[in-house]
mmCIF file of C-alpha atoms in Angstrom:
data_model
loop_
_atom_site.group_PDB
_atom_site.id
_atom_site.type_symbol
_atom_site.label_atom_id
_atom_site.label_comp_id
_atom_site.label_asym_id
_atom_site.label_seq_id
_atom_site.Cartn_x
_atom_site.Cartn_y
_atom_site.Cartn_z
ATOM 1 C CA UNK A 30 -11.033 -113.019 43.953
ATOM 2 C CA UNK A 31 -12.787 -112.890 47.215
ATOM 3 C CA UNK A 32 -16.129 -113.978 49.055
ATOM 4 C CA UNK A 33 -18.692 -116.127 47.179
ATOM 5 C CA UNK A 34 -16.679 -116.159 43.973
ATOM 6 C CA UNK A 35 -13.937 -117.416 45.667
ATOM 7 C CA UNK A 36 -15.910 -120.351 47.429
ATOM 8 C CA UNK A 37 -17.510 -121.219 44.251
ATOM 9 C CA UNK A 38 -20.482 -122.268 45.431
ATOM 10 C CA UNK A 39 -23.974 -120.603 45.460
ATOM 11 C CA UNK A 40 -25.486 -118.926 48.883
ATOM 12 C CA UNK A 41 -26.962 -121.391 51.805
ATOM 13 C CA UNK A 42 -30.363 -120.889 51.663
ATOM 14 C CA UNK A 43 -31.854 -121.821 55.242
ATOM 15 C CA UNK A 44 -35.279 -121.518 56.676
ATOM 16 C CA UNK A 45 -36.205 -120.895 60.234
ATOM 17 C CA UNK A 46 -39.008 -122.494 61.479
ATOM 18 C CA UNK A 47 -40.256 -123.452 65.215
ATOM 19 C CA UNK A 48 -40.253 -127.490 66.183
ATOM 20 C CA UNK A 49 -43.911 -127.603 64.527
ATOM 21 C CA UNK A 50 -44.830 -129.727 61.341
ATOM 22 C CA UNK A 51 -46.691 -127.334 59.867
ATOM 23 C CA UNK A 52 -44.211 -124.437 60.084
ATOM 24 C CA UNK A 53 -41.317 -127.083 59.242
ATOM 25 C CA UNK A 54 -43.385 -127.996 55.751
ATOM 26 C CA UNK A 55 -43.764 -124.159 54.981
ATOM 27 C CA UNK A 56 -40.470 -123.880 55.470
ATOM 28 C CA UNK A 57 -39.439 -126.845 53.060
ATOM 29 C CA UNK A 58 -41.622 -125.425 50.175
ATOM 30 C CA UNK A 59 -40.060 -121.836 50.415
ATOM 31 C CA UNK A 60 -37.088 -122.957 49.928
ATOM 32 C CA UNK A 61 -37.418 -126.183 47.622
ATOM 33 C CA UNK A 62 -35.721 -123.868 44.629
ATOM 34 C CA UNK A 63 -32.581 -123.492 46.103
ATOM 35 C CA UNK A 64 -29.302 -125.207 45.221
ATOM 36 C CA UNK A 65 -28.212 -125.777 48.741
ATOM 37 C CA UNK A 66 -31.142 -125.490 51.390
ATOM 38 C CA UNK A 67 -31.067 -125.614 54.813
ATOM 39 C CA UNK A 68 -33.974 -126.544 57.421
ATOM 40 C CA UNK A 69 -33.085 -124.476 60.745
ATOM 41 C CA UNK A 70 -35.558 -125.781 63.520
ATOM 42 C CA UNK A 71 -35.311 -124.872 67.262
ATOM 43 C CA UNK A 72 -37.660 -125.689 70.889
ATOM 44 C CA UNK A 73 -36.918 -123.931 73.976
ATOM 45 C CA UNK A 74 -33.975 -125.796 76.318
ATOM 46 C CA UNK A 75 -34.227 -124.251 79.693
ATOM 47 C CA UNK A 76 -36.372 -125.113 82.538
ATOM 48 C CA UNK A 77 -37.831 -121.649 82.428
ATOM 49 C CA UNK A 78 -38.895 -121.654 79.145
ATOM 50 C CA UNK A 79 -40.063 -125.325 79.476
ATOM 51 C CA UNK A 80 -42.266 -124.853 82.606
ATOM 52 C CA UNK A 81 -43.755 -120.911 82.000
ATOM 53 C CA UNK A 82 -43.890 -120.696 78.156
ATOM 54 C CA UNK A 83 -44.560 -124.802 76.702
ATOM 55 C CA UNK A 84 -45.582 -125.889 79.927
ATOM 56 C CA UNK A 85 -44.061 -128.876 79.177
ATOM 57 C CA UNK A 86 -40.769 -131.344 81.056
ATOM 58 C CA UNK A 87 -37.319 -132.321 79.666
ATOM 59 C CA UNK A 88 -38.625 -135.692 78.608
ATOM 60 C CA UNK A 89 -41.570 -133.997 75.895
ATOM 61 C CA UNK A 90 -38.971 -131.624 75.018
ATOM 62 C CA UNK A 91 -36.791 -134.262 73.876
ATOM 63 C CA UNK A 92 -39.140 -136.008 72.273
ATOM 64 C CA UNK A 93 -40.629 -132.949 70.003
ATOM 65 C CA UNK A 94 -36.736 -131.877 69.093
ATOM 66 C CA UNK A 95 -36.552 -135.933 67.753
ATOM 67 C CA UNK A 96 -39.393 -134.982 66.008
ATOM 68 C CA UNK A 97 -38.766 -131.937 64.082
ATOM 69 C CA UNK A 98 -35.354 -132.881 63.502
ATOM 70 C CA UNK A 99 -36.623 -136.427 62.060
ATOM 71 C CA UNK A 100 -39.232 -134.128 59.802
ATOM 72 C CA UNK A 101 -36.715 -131.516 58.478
ATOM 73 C CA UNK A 102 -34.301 -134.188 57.439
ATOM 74 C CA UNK A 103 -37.415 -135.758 55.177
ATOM 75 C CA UNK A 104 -37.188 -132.425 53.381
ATOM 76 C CA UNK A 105 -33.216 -131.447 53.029
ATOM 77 C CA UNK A 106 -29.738 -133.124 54.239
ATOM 78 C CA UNK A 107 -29.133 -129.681 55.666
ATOM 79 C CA UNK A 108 -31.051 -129.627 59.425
ATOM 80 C CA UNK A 109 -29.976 -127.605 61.834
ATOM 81 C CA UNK A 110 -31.088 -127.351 65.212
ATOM 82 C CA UNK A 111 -31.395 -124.719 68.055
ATOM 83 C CA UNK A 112 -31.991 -124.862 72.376
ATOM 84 C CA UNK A 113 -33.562 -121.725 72.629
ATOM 85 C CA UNK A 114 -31.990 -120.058 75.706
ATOM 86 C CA UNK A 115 -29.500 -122.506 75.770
ATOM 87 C CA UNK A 116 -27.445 -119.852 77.785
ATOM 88 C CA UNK A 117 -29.568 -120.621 80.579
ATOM 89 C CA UNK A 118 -30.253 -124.306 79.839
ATOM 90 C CA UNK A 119 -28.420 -127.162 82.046
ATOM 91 C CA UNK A 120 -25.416 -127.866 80.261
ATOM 92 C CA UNK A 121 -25.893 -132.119 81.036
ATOM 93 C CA UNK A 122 -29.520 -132.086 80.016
ATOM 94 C CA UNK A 123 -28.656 -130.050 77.054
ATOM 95 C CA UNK A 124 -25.871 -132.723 76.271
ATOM 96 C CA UNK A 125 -28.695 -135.803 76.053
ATOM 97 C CA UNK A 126 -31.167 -133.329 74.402
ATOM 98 C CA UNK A 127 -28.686 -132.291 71.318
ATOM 99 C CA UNK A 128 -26.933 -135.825 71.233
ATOM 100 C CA UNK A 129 -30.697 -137.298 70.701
ATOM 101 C CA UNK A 130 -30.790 -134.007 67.783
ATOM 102 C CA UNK A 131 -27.584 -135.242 66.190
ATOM 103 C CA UNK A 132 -29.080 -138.801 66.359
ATOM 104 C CA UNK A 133 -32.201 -137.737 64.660
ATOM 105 C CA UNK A 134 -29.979 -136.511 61.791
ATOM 106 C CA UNK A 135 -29.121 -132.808 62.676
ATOM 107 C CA UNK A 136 -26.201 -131.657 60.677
ATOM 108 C CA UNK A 137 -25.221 -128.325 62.641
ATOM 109 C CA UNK A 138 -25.641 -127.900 66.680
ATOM 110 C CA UNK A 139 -26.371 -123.771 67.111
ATOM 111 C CA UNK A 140 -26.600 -122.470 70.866
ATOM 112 C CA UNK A 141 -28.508 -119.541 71.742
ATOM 113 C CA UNK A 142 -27.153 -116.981 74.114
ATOM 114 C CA UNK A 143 -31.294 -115.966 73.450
ATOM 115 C CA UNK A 144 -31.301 -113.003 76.137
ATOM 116 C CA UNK A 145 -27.819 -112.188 75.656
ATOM 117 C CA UNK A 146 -27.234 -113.287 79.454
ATOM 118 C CA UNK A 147 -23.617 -114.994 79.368
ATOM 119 C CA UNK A 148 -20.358 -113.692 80.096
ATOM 120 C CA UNK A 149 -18.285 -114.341 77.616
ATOM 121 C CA UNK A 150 -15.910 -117.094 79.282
ATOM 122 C CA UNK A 151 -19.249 -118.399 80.242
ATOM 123 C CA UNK A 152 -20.461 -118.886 76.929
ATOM 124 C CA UNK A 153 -16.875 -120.352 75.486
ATOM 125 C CA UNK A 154 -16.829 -122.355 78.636
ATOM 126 C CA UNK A 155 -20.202 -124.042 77.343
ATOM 127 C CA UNK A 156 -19.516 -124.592 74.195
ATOM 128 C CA UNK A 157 -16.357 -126.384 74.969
ATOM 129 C CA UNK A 158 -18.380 -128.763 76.843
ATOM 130 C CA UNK A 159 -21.351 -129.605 74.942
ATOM 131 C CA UNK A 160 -18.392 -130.296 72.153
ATOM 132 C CA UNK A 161 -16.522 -132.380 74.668
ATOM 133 C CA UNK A 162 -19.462 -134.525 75.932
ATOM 134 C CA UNK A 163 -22.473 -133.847 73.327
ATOM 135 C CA UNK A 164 -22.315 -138.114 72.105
ATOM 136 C CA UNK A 165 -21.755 -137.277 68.264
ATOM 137 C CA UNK A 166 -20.777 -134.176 68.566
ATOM 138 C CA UNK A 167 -17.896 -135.046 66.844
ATOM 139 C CA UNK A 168 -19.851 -135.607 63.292
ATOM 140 C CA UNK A 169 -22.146 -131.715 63.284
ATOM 141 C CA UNK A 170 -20.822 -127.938 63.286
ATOM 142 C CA UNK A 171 -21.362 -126.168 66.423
ATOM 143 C CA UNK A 172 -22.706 -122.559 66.131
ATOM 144 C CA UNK A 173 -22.636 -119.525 67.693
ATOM 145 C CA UNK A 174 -26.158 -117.126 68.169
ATOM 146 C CA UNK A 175 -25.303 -114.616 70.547
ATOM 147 C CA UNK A 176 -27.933 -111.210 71.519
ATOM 148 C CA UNK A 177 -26.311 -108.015 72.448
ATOM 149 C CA UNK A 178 -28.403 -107.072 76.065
ATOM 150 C CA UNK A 179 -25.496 -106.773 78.103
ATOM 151 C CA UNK A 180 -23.106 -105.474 74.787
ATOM 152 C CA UNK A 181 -21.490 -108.425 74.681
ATOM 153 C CA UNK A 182 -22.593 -110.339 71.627
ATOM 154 C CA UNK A 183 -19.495 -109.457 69.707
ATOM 155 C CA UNK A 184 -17.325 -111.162 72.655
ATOM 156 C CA UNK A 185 -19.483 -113.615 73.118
ATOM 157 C CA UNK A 186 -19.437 -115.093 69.509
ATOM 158 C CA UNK A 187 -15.819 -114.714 69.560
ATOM 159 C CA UNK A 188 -15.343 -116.736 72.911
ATOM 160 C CA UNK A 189 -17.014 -119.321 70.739
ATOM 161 C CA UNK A 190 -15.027 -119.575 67.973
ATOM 162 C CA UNK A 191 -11.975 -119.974 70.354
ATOM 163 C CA UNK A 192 -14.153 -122.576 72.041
ATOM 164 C CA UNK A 193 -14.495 -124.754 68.914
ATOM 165 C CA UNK A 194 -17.616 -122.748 66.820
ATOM 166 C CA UNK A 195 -17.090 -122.739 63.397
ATOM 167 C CA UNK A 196 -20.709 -121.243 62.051
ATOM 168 C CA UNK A 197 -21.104 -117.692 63.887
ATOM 169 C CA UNK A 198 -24.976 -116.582 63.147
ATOM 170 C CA UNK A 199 -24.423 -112.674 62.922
ATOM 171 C CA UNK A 200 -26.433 -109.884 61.302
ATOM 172 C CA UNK A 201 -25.186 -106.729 59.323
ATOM 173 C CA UNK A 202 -24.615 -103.903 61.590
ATOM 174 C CA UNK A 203 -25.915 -105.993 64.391
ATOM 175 C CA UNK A 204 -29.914 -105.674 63.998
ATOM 176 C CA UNK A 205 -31.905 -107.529 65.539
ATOM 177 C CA UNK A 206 -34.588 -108.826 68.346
ATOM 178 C CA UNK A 207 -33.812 -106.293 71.647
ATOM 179 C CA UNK A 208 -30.637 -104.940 71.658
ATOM 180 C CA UNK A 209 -30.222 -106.723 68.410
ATOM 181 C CA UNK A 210 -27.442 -109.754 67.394
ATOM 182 C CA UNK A 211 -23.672 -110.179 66.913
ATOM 183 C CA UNK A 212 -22.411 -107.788 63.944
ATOM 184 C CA UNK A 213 -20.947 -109.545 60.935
ATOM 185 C CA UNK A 214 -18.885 -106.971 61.041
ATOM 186 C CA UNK A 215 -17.167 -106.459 63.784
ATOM 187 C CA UNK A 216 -16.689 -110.320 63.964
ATOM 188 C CA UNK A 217 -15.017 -110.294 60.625
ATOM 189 C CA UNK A 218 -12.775 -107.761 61.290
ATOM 190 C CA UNK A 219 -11.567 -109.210 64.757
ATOM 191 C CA UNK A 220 -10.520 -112.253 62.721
ATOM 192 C CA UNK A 221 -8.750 -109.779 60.064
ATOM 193 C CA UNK A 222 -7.100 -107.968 62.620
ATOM 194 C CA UNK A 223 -5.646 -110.893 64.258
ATOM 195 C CA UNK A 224 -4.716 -113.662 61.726
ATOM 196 C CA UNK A 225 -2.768 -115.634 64.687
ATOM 197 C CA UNK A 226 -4.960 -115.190 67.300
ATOM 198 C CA UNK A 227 -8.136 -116.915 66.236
ATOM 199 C CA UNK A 228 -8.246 -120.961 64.803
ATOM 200 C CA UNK A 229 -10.134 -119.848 61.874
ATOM 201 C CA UNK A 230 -9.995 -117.471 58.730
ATOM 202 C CA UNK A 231 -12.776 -115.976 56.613
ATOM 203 C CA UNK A 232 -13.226 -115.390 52.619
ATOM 204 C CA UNK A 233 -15.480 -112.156 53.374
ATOM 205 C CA UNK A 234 -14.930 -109.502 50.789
ATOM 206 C CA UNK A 235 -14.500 -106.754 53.231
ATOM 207 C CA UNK A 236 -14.430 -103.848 50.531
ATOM 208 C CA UNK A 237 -18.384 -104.823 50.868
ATOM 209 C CA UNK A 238 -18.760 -104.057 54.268
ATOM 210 C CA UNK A 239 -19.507 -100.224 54.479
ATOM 211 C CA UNK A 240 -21.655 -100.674 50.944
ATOM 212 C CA UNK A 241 -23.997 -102.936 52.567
ATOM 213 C CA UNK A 242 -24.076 -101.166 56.026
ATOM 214 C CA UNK A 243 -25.663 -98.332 54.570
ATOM 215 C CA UNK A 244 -27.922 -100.312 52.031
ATOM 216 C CA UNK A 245 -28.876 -102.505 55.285
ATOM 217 C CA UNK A 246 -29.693 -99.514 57.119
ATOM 218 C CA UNK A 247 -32.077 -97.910 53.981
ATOM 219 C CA UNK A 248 -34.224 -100.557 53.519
ATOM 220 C CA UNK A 249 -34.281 -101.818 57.562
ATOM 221 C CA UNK A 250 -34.799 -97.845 58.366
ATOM 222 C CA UNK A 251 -32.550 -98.608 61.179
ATOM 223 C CA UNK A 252 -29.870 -96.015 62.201
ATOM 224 C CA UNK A 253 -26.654 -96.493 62.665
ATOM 225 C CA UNK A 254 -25.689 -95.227 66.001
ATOM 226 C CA UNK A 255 -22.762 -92.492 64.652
ATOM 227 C CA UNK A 256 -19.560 -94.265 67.138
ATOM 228 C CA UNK A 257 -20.492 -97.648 66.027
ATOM 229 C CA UNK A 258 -17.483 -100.394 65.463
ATOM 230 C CA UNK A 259 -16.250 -100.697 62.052
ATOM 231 C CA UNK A 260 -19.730 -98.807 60.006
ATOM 232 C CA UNK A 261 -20.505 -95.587 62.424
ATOM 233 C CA UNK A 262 -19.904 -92.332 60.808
ATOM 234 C CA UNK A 263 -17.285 -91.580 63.550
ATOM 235 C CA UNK A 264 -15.486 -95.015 63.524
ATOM 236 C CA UNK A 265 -12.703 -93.414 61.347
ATOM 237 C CA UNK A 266 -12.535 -89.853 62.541
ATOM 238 C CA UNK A 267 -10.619 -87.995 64.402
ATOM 239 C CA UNK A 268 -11.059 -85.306 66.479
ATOM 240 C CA UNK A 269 -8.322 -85.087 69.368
ATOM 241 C CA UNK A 270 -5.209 -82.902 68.399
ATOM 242 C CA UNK A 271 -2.915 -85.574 69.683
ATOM 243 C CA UNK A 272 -4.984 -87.976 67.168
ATOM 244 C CA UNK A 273 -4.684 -86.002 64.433
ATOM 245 C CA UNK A 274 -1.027 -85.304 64.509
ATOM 246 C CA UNK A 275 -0.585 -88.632 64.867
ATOM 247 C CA UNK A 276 -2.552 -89.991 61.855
ATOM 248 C CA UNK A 277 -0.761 -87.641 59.678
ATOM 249 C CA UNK A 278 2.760 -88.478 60.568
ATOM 250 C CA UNK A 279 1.474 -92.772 60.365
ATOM 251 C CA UNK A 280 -2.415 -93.788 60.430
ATOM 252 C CA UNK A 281 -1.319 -96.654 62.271
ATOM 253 C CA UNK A 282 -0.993 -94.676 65.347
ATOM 254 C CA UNK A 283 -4.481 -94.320 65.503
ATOM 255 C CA UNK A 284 -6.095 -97.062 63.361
ATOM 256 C CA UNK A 285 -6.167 -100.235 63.489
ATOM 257 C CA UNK A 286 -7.993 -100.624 60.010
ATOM 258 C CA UNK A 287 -7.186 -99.125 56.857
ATOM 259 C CA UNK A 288 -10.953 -97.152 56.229
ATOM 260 C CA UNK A 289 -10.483 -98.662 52.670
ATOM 261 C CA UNK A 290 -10.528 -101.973 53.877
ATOM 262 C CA UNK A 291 -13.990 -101.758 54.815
ATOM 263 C CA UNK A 292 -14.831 -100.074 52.032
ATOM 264 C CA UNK A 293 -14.628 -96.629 53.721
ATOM 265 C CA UNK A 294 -12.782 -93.632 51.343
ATOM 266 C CA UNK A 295 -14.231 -90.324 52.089
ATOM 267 C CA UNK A 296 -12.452 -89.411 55.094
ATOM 268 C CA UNK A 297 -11.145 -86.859 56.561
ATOM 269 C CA UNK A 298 -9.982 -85.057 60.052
ATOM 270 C CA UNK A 299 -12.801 -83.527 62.284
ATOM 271 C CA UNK A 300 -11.342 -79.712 62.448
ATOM 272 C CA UNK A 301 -12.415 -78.075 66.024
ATOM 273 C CA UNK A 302 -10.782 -77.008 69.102
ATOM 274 C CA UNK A 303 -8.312 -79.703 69.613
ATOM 275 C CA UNK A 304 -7.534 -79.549 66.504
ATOM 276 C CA UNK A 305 -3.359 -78.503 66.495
ATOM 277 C CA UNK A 306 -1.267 -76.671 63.924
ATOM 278 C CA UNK A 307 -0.361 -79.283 61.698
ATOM 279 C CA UNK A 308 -4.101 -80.977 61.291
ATOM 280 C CA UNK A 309 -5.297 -77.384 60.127
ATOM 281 C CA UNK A 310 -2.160 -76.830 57.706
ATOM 282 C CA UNK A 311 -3.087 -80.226 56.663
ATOM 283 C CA UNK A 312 -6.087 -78.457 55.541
ATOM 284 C CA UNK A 313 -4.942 -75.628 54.144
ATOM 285 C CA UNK A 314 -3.109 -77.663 51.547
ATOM 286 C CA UNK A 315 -6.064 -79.656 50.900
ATOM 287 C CA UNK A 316 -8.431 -76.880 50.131
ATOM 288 C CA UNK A 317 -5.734 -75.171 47.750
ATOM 289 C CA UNK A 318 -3.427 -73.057 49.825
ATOM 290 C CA UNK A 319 -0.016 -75.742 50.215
ATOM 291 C CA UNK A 320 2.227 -72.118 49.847
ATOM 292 C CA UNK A 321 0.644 -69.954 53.078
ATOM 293 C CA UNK A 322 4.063 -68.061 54.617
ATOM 294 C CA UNK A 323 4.590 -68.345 58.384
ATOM 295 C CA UNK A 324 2.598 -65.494 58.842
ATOM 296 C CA UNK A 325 -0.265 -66.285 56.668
ATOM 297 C CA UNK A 326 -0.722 -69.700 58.674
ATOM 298 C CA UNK A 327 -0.332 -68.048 62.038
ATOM 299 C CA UNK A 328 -2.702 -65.222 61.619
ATOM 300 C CA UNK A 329 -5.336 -68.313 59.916
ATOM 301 C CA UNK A 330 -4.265 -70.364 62.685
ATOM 302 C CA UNK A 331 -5.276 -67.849 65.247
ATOM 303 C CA UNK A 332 -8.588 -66.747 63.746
ATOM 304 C CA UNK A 333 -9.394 -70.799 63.157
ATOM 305 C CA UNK A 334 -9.101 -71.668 66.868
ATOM 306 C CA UNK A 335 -11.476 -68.011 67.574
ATOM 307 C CA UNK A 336 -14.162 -69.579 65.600
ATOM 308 C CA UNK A 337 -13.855 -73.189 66.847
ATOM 309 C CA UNK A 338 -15.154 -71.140 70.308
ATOM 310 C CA UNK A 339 -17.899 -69.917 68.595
ATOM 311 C CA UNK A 340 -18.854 -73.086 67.088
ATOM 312 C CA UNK A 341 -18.412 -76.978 67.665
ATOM 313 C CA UNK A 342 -17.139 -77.925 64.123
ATOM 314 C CA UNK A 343 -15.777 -74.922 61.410
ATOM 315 C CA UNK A 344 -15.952 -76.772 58.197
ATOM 316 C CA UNK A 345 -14.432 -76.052 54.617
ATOM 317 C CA UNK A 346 -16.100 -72.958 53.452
ATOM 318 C CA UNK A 347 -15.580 -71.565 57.086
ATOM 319 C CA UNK A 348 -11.694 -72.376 56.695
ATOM 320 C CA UNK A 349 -11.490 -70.771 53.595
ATOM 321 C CA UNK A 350 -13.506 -68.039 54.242
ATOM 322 C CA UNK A 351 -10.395 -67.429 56.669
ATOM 323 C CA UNK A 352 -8.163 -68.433 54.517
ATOM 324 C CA UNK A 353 -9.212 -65.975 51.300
ATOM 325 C CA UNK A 354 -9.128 -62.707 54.218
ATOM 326 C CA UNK A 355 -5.366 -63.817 55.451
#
């Protein structure tokens, strides 16, 4: 038994909603049904964002996080709170600012890597910190929100975790605002992959993952760029001879995850020019032919690598088409 069954407990259902009373009521109402509800409320940290977009100082943004906090905890026991671009926020003002959050009654401390502008040490670096000298910090979750401009959202999160995180805020095949968020994903499977490297352990059902790639990628009419980590198309193929030799003799020369792991089961080898002799006999067998004599395969062999220069990939009915003359 995996995942939610596992747990035993029903979904966190958590609104988002900007430091504003009005939004932060909205937000209570939607999700009043719930068994477990969360109020997520967040206000702009940095002095940027402060002085260009709320034209507003350090003391007023205090004093509206106090606020929404103090309203979202009339509504739910669940309140968590956010420093938009916290990334690029003073760490020491960001220490009074969520200390005065945690005071307020904020349950879980998330910080926003908003333009996805950290370096990954840089980001682990800070949330070690505001855990070290946050005053309460010691009573509240700290989270992980990492964006993907630079491509490091993935490392980022992770840096985190080894930093003291323990709620990562990811998305399924890493949509999102820009560049988009942190992949479930690929977090998950860094943790699976190395059970003694990271403080923590998940109760995802990975089987699930691939599944709800592709459903996430229907209804979001997002594609999924074809070499992406873990869900791409070409994330379990191979194409190099040296590859495909290898995966034959012992996939673990070439993965690192079992495709079934992630839910992944039609897969095969890429058949083209680098292809070598024993990927394409490979082949043979699969398509019906396991009893070809030496000079069967060779003369299939030869006329298999004089197609793959005439085109990039020769598929089945090519193959056997070759196969059936020989």
């Amino acid at each position: 038994m995996e995942g939610r069954e596992k747990i035993g407990k029903p979904a966190r259902i958590c609104g988002l909603a900007r430091a504003i009373p009005n939004d932060i009521k909205r937000c209570a109402e939607a999700i009043a049904p719930a068994p477990l509800k969360r109020i997520h409320t967040f206000l702009a940290s940095s002095d940027l964002h402060l002085e260009y977009k709320l034209k507003i100082d350090r003391e007023e943004c205090i004093k509206r996080a106090v606020a929404a906090v103090t309203l979202a905890r009339s509504f739910v026991e669940d309140v968590e709170f956010s420093p938009e671009d916290a990334g690029r926020s003073d760490p020491d003002f960001l220490c009074l600012l969520l200390g005065k959050a945690i005071e307020a009654g904020a349950t879980t401390i998330n910080i926003p890597d908003t333009v996805g502008f950290n370096m990954p040490e840089e980001y682990g670096s800070l949330i070690n910190y505001l855990i070290a000298n946050t005053p309460g910090a010691d009573k509240v979750n700290f989270s992980t929100h990492c964006h993907n401009d630079l491509g490091l959202a993935t490392a980022n999160t992770l840096s985190g975790i080894k930093n003291g995180a323990r709620q990562v805020e990811v998305t399924i095949n890493g949509i999102g605002e820009r560049a988009g968020n942190t992949a479930l994903e690929e977090v998950v499977m860094a943790i699976h992959t190395h059970p003694n490297f990271f403080p923590v352990h998940h109760t995802i059902n990975t089987n699930l993952i691939f599944q709800t790639s592709r459903m996430v990628a229907d209804f979001s009419g997002n594609a999924i760029q074809p070499n992406k980590a873990i869900v791409g198309r070409n994330a379990f193929l191979h194409k190099a001879g040296v590859h495909q030799d290898g995966v034959l003799k012992n996939r673990q020369t070439y993965e690192i995850i079992c495709p079934d792991t992630v839910g992944v089961v039609d897969i095969s080898l890429v058949l083209g020019k680098h292809s070598g002799r024993n990927a394409f006999r490979e082949r043979c067998k699969e398509l019906g032919y396991p009893n070809l004599s030496e000079e069967q395969f060779q003369k299939a062999f030869i006329e298999f690598k004089a197609l793959c220069d005439k085109k990039k990939n020769v598929n089945d009915k090519d193959i056997l088409e070759i196969l059936k003359a020989s």
